[in-house]
XYZ file of C-alpha atoms in Angstrom:
190
model
C -46.176 26.238 30.813
C -43.854 29.136 30.138
C -40.904 27.621 28.228
C -38.445 29.780 26.343
C -36.440 27.098 24.436
C -36.617 23.358 24.729
C -33.902 21.178 23.205
C -34.359 17.449 22.987
C -31.536 15.251 21.721
C -32.304 11.707 20.717
C -29.946 8.779 20.182
C -29.759 9.251 16.411
C -28.153 12.701 16.880
C -31.240 14.552 15.709
C -32.045 17.697 17.554
C -35.559 19.051 17.838
C -36.005 22.560 19.085
C -39.414 23.762 20.292
C -40.074 27.442 20.702
C -43.524 28.465 21.848
C -45.115 31.471 20.289
C -45.107 34.455 22.623
C -48.426 34.645 24.460
C -50.491 37.646 23.501
C -53.591 39.229 24.927
C -56.580 38.038 22.967
C -59.842 39.794 22.688
C -62.405 37.261 21.602
C -66.043 37.909 20.966
C -68.476 36.600 23.527
C -69.109 32.888 23.364
C -65.855 31.902 21.644
C -63.136 29.857 23.287
C -59.638 31.313 23.484
C -56.967 28.715 22.789
C -53.357 28.884 23.874
C -50.786 29.480 21.144
C -49.129 26.374 19.736
C -45.413 25.684 19.804
C -43.378 25.987 16.610
C -41.204 22.883 16.110
C -38.062 23.152 14.005
C -36.069 20.062 13.118
C -32.323 20.635 12.903
C -30.348 18.273 10.647
C -28.041 15.839 12.437
C -24.391 16.735 12.972
C -22.031 14.844 10.717
C -18.819 13.557 12.181
C -15.980 12.748 9.799
C -12.823 10.886 10.730
C -9.831 12.266 8.815
C -6.591 10.298 8.515
C -3.536 12.080 7.136
C -0.417 10.150 6.289
C 2.977 11.245 5.045
C 5.972 9.151 4.082
C 9.543 10.158 3.359
C 11.987 7.788 1.710
C 15.636 8.812 2.117
C 16.530 6.280 -0.587
C 14.195 8.003 -3.052
C 15.627 11.428 -2.209
C 19.247 10.299 -2.658
C 18.374 8.384 -5.835
C 16.542 11.421 -7.202
C 19.543 13.680 -6.614
C 21.895 11.151 -8.236
C 19.493 10.723 -11.168
C 19.314 14.459 -11.785
C 23.133 14.644 -11.730
C 23.417 11.787 -14.243
C 20.728 13.234 -16.508
C 22.300 16.688 -16.379
C 25.736 15.290 -17.249
C 24.278 13.186 -20.065
C 22.197 16.007 -21.526
C 25.080 18.498 -21.491
C 27.432 15.908 -22.973
C 24.908 15.049 -25.678
C 24.257 18.724 -26.462
C 27.954 19.543 -26.759
C 28.811 16.477 -28.859
C 25.703 16.764 -31.017
C 23.866 14.127 -32.999
C 24.620 15.471 -36.479
C 28.075 13.880 -36.709
C 29.114 10.276 -35.984
C 28.327 9.467 -32.343
C 31.988 8.542 -31.642
C 33.196 12.024 -32.619
C 33.783 14.620 -31.255
C 35.072 13.958 -27.761
C 33.834 16.749 -25.466
C 34.553 17.674 -21.862
C 31.793 18.097 -19.272
C 32.533 18.758 -15.587
C 36.140 17.674 -16.045
C 35.267 14.339 -17.693
C 35.661 13.551 -21.386
C 33.115 11.618 -23.388
C 31.236 11.231 -26.645
C 27.567 11.513 -27.542
C 27.236 7.774 -26.832
C 28.363 8.350 -23.234
C 25.861 11.215 -23.008
C 23.018 8.943 -24.154
C 24.061 6.187 -21.734
C 24.280 8.620 -18.794
C 20.946 10.214 -19.736
C 19.254 6.805 -19.995
C 20.720 5.629 -16.679
C 19.554 8.844 -15.024
C 16.031 8.398 -16.380
C 15.904 4.804 -15.089
C 17.168 5.875 -11.673
C 14.696 8.771 -11.544
C 11.838 6.414 -12.431
C 12.792 4.089 -9.606
C 13.123 7.068 -7.249
C 9.605 8.227 -8.132
C 8.275 4.742 -7.413
C 9.785 4.961 -3.882
C 10.389 1.222 -4.060
C 13.659 0.583 -2.265
C 14.178 -2.692 -4.125
C 13.855 -0.993 -7.517
C 16.211 1.789 -6.457
C 18.772 -0.751 -5.265
C 18.457 -2.835 -8.451
C 18.949 0.134 -10.793
C 21.825 1.548 -8.728
C 23.604 -1.837 -8.724
C 23.250 -2.077 -12.523
C 24.664 1.456 -12.868
C 27.456 0.594 -10.419
C 28.452 -2.530 -12.370
C 28.533 -0.567 -15.640
C 30.545 2.234 -14.009
C 33.005 -0.250 -12.518
C 33.462 -1.754 -15.979
C 34.247 1.719 -17.336
C 36.650 2.363 -14.437
C 38.542 -0.855 -15.184
C 38.543 -0.468 -18.979
C 37.796 3.136 -20.070
C 37.917 2.241 -23.784
C 35.216 -0.417 -23.509
C 33.240 -0.821 -26.709
C 36.185 -0.062 -28.970
C 36.547 3.523 -27.774
C 32.922 4.381 -28.491
C 32.411 6.243 -25.218
C 36.001 7.627 -24.988
C 35.921 8.436 -21.307
C 38.364 8.278 -18.421
C 38.643 5.826 -15.552
C 37.929 8.690 -13.117
C 34.423 9.070 -14.546
C 33.721 5.384 -13.975
C 35.023 5.619 -10.399
C 32.885 8.706 -9.654
C 29.708 7.091 -10.989
C 30.496 3.795 -9.210
C 30.884 5.636 -5.877
C 27.620 7.503 -6.467
C 25.808 4.250 -7.320
C 27.271 2.549 -4.233
C 26.022 5.372 -1.989
C 22.533 5.090 -3.498
C 22.545 1.296 -3.069
C 23.687 1.492 0.577
C 21.099 4.151 1.443
C 18.344 2.139 -0.232
C 19.413 -0.970 1.689
C 19.774 0.622 5.122
C 17.573 3.720 5.397
C 13.943 2.844 6.154
C 10.984 4.685 4.720
C 9.624 6.952 7.454
C 5.839 7.128 7.772
C 3.754 9.442 9.921
C 0.001 9.104 10.358
C -2.340 11.397 12.256
C -6.041 10.888 12.977
C -8.556 13.572 13.882
C -12.325 13.897 14.033
C -14.088 16.889 12.508
C -17.693 17.989 12.943
C -19.318 19.324 9.851
């Protein structure tokens, strides 16, 4: 039998390759039997097949809440830095982005921004809506009565209106915009 390469595949995905040794001319002494060369068998490891699933999700509510949180934290941090913590927190009254406020307002805005950013990172639409409603209620209170707390925050009604509108937008987006998910499956041979 003159076979160059023989491949045999079994059901368990093992592959056995048999390659006979090249026949050669033998010179044997008288009285000895000449045997045919034997085949060399090499076992190839089985092919591994891996199923890979890739998924991606985008939450418009988390994106909008993250942007609003960064704006609140930026306003609060700048307000806090300008007012300082070395004097009484009610004094001085500083102006940031056209709105007046004290260090107390800066701490409140910074804390609200951190809460909103935490809920945005969780991507939980319920948490985003809850935090934005709490911020909206507080901002509406400031819009109605700017000197709430005995003038501790010393801000304007316009600041309360701006934050209330921002919180309302975040709440509406978290209520209406669904989280978009995309999943793809593929099979790879290793």
